[in-house]
GROMACS .gro file of C-alpha atoms in nm:
model
  173
    1MET     CA    1  -4.655   9.333  -2.682
    2PHE     CA    2  -4.686   8.967  -2.652
    3ASN     CA    3  -4.952   8.876  -2.916
    4ASN     CA    4  -4.989   8.522  -2.775
    5ILE     CA    5  -5.157   8.553  -2.438
    6ILE     CA    6  -5.523   8.484  -2.359
    7PHE     CA    7  -5.616   8.665  -2.039
    8LEU     CA    8  -5.858   8.503  -1.801
    9GLY     CA    9  -5.979   8.731  -1.517
   10GLY     CA   10  -6.173   8.646  -1.222
   11ILE     CA   11  -6.201   8.728  -0.846
   12HIS     CA   12  -6.031   8.526  -0.583
   13GLY     CA   13  -6.192   8.190  -0.510
   14VAL     CA   14  -6.381   8.175  -0.847
   15GLY     CA   15  -6.192   7.863  -0.957
   16LYS     CA   16  -5.937   8.013  -1.231
   17GLY     CA   17  -5.672   7.750  -1.160
   18THR     CA   18  -5.901   7.451  -1.201
   19PHE     CA   19  -6.064   7.613  -1.497
   20CYS     CA   20  -5.738   7.673  -1.661
   21SER     CA   21  -5.620   7.322  -1.601
   22LYS     CA   22  -5.925   7.174  -1.784
   23VAL     CA   23  -5.866   7.413  -2.067
   24LYS     CA   24  -5.504   7.304  -2.082
   25GLU     CA   25  -5.622   6.945  -2.113
   26LEU     CA   26  -5.818   7.033  -2.426
   27LEU     CA   27  -5.572   7.251  -2.607
   28ASP     CA   28  -5.200   7.283  -2.648
   29ILE     CA   29  -5.158   7.596  -2.438
   30GLU     CA   30  -4.941   7.705  -2.139
   31HIS     CA   31  -5.117   7.791  -1.827
   32LEU     CA   32  -4.952   8.082  -1.626
   33SER     CA   33  -5.090   8.228  -1.310
   34ALA     CA   34  -5.028   8.595  -1.231
   35SER     CA   35  -4.978   8.524  -0.863
   36GLU     CA   36  -4.717   8.262  -0.938
   37LEU     CA   37  -4.526   8.490  -1.163
   38LEU     CA   38  -4.528   8.735  -0.889
   39ARG     CA   39  -4.404   8.475  -0.643
   40TRP     CA   40  -4.695   8.569  -0.412
   41ALA     CA   41  -4.585   8.410  -0.113
   42GLU     CA   42  -4.254   8.588  -0.113
   43VAL     CA   43  -4.425   8.940  -0.153
   44ASN     CA   44  -4.676   8.888   0.130
   45ALA     CA   45  -4.581   8.777   0.473
   46GLU     CA   46  -4.926   8.598   0.513
   47PRO     CA   47  -4.960   8.355   0.226
   48ARG     CA   48  -5.352   8.388   0.202
   49ASN     CA   49  -5.354   8.760   0.233
   50LYS     CA   50  -5.568   8.917  -0.059
   51LEU     CA   51  -5.474   9.267   0.049
   52VAL     CA   52  -5.201   9.431  -0.191
   53ALA     CA   53  -5.010   9.742  -0.062
   54ASP     CA   54  -4.868   9.853  -0.400
   55ILE     CA   55  -5.087   9.737  -0.697
   56PRO     CA   56  -4.901   9.931  -0.962
   57SER     CA   57  -4.545   9.802  -0.839
   58MET     CA   58  -4.679   9.450  -0.835
   59GLN     CA   59  -4.810   9.488  -1.195
   60GLY     CA   60  -4.456   9.604  -1.302
   61ARG     CA   61  -4.330   9.282  -1.167
   62LEU     CA   62  -4.589   9.084  -1.342
   63ILE     CA   63  -4.488   9.223  -1.673
   64LEU     CA   64  -4.131   9.151  -1.593
   65GLY     CA   65  -4.222   8.786  -1.520
   66LEU     CA   66  -4.392   8.762  -1.835
   67HIS     CA   67  -4.094   8.879  -2.037
   68GLN     CA   68  -3.887   8.621  -1.857
   69ARG     CA   69  -4.136   8.328  -1.922
   70VAL     CA   70  -4.319   8.389  -2.244
   71GLU     CA   71  -4.178   8.236  -2.564
   72PRO     CA   72  -4.322   8.391  -2.878
   73THR     CA   73  -4.401   8.061  -3.057
   74ARG     CA   74  -4.651   7.942  -2.786
   75LYS     CA   75  -5.002   8.038  -2.681
   76TYR     CA   76  -5.048   8.112  -2.297
   77LEU     CA   77  -5.351   8.128  -2.084
   78LEU     CA   78  -5.269   8.388  -1.816
   79ASP     CA   79  -5.507   8.391  -1.515
   80GLY     CA   80  -5.516   8.706  -1.303
   81HIS     CA   81  -5.744   8.981  -1.200
   82PHE     CA   82  -5.899   9.310  -1.316
   83CYS     CA   83  -5.946   9.427  -0.958
   84LEU     CA   84  -5.775   9.358  -0.632
   85PHE     CA   85  -5.824   9.438  -0.281
   86ASP     CA   86  -5.584   9.722  -0.188
   87SER     CA   87  -5.412   9.747   0.160
   88LYS     CA   88  -5.721   9.876   0.327
   89GLY     CA   89  -5.948   9.609   0.177
   90LYS     CA   90  -6.104   9.840  -0.078
   91VAL     CA   91  -6.148   9.716  -0.432
   92GLU     CA   92  -5.906   9.867  -0.656
   93LEU     CA   93  -5.877   9.839  -1.049
   94VAL     CA   94  -5.548   9.693  -1.187
   95PRO     CA   95  -5.403   9.989  -1.393
   96PHE     CA   96  -5.515   9.975  -1.758
   97ASP     CA   97  -5.142   9.996  -1.852
   98THR     CA   98  -5.083   9.649  -1.729
   99PHE     CA   99  -5.331   9.511  -2.002
  100SER     CA  100  -5.195   9.745  -2.256
  101LYS     CA  101  -4.850   9.599  -2.206
  102ILE     CA  102  -4.973   9.238  -2.202
  103ASP     CA  103  -5.190   9.317  -2.513
  104PRO     CA  104  -5.384   8.994  -2.494
  105ILE     CA  105  -5.542   8.841  -2.795
  106LEU     CA  106  -5.855   8.749  -2.615
  107ILE     CA  107  -5.990   8.883  -2.271
  108SER     CA  108  -6.231   8.669  -2.051
  109VAL     CA  109  -6.386   8.661  -1.722
  110LEU     CA  110  -6.480   8.351  -1.529
  111THR     CA  111  -6.766   8.402  -1.284
  112ALA     CA  112  -6.948   8.190  -1.027
  113GLU     CA  113  -7.222   8.242  -0.795
  114PRO     CA  114  -7.112   8.479  -0.522
  115GLU     CA  115  -7.234   8.249  -0.222
  116ALA     CA  116  -7.016   7.967  -0.381
  117ILE     CA  117  -6.711   8.198  -0.397
  118VAL     CA  118  -6.765   8.300  -0.029
  119ARG     CA  119  -6.782   7.926   0.068
  120ARG     CA  120  -6.463   7.845  -0.115
  121LEU     CA  121  -6.260   8.143   0.018
  122THR     CA  122  -6.386   8.062   0.372
  123GLU     CA  123  -6.288   7.709   0.350
  124ARG     CA  124  -5.949   7.790   0.187
  125ASP     CA  125  -5.857   8.086   0.393
  126GLY     CA  126  -6.008   8.016   0.717
  127LYS     CA  127  -6.178   8.356   0.743
  128ALA     CA  128  -6.506   8.525   0.676
  129TYR     CA  129  -6.582   8.712   0.352
  130ASP     CA  130  -6.864   8.967   0.305
  131LEU     CA  131  -7.102   8.841   0.031
  132GLN     CA  132  -7.187   9.196  -0.096
  133VAL     CA  133  -6.812   9.274  -0.108
  134ILE     CA  134  -6.759   8.959  -0.317
  135ARG     CA  135  -7.065   9.030  -0.540
  136GLN     CA  136  -6.944   9.391  -0.598
  137MET     CA  137  -6.591   9.276  -0.681
  138GLN     CA  138  -6.721   9.017  -0.938
  139GLU     CA  139  -6.937   9.280  -1.088
  140GLU     CA  140  -6.653   9.535  -1.113
  141GLU     CA  141  -6.424   9.255  -1.268
  142ILE     CA  142  -6.678   9.186  -1.561
  143THR     CA  143  -6.737   9.566  -1.605
  144TYR     CA  144  -6.371   9.668  -1.617
  145GLY     CA  145  -6.276   9.365  -1.814
  146LYS     CA  146  -6.536   9.447  -2.079
  147TRP     CA  147  -6.400   9.812  -2.074
  148VAL     CA  148  -6.037   9.697  -2.107
  149ALA     CA  149  -6.130   9.487  -2.398
  150GLY     CA  150  -6.305   9.761  -2.586
  151LYS     CA  151  -6.037   9.994  -2.519
  152LEU     CA  152  -5.784   9.751  -2.658
  153ASN     CA  153  -6.033   9.640  -2.944
  154LYS     CA  154  -6.008   9.267  -2.834
  155PRO     CA  155  -6.269   8.996  -2.818
  156PHE     CA  156  -6.440   8.979  -2.480
  157LEU     CA  157  -6.598   8.671  -2.309
  158VAL     CA  158  -6.773   8.611  -1.986
  159MET     CA  159  -6.840   8.250  -1.871
  160GLU     CA  160  -6.920   8.033  -1.587
  161ARG     CA  161  -6.757   7.692  -1.576
  162ASP     CA  162  -6.790   7.612  -1.945
  163GLU     CA  163  -6.433   7.535  -2.062
  164GLN     CA  164  -6.546   7.453  -2.417
  165VAL     CA  165  -6.677   7.821  -2.457
  166LEU     CA  166  -6.324   7.929  -2.403
  167VAL     CA  167  -6.164   7.654  -2.617
  168ASP     CA  168  -6.394   7.749  -2.908
  169ALA     CA  169  -6.301   8.117  -2.877
  170ILE     CA  170  -5.932   8.046  -2.866
  171ASN     CA  171  -5.963   7.821  -3.159
  172THR     CA  172  -6.101   8.104  -3.371
  173ILE     CA  173  -5.820   8.344  -3.316
   0.00000   0.00000   0.00000
């Protein structure tokens, strides 16, 4: 659909925003955040709430936001998620249709040590996170990201804090 978006997935607290800022310094690329496109704070009463009541509806708003923002002559680095916590705190996959509509030219997942993610989230959100749930969510993010990439026949990359790996991959597309 867009043919100019690199999708960077990763769980909450993995450091996608910081990572994308560093990539943006190395490349002429626009960084978009899925949560900013969705105007996250307006949708959720509690700004640091990671629970999403209606994941499919939210993804529809993401696609609409991309249509309003993406220009065909630029490349974009979109940070987002392959899975989210539903309203009951259960890990739920983002519908495949979302990725099919975005049709990214490269799919990647940023990872970090689960203990570091828990520390960051606890400091940032002021609440405790279960290490096993974070570990499971990150594994699900990688597994589903790889599946999505295979289904869309797109290159797939998993990395931990090495911006140059992503920059090199983007430069080959």
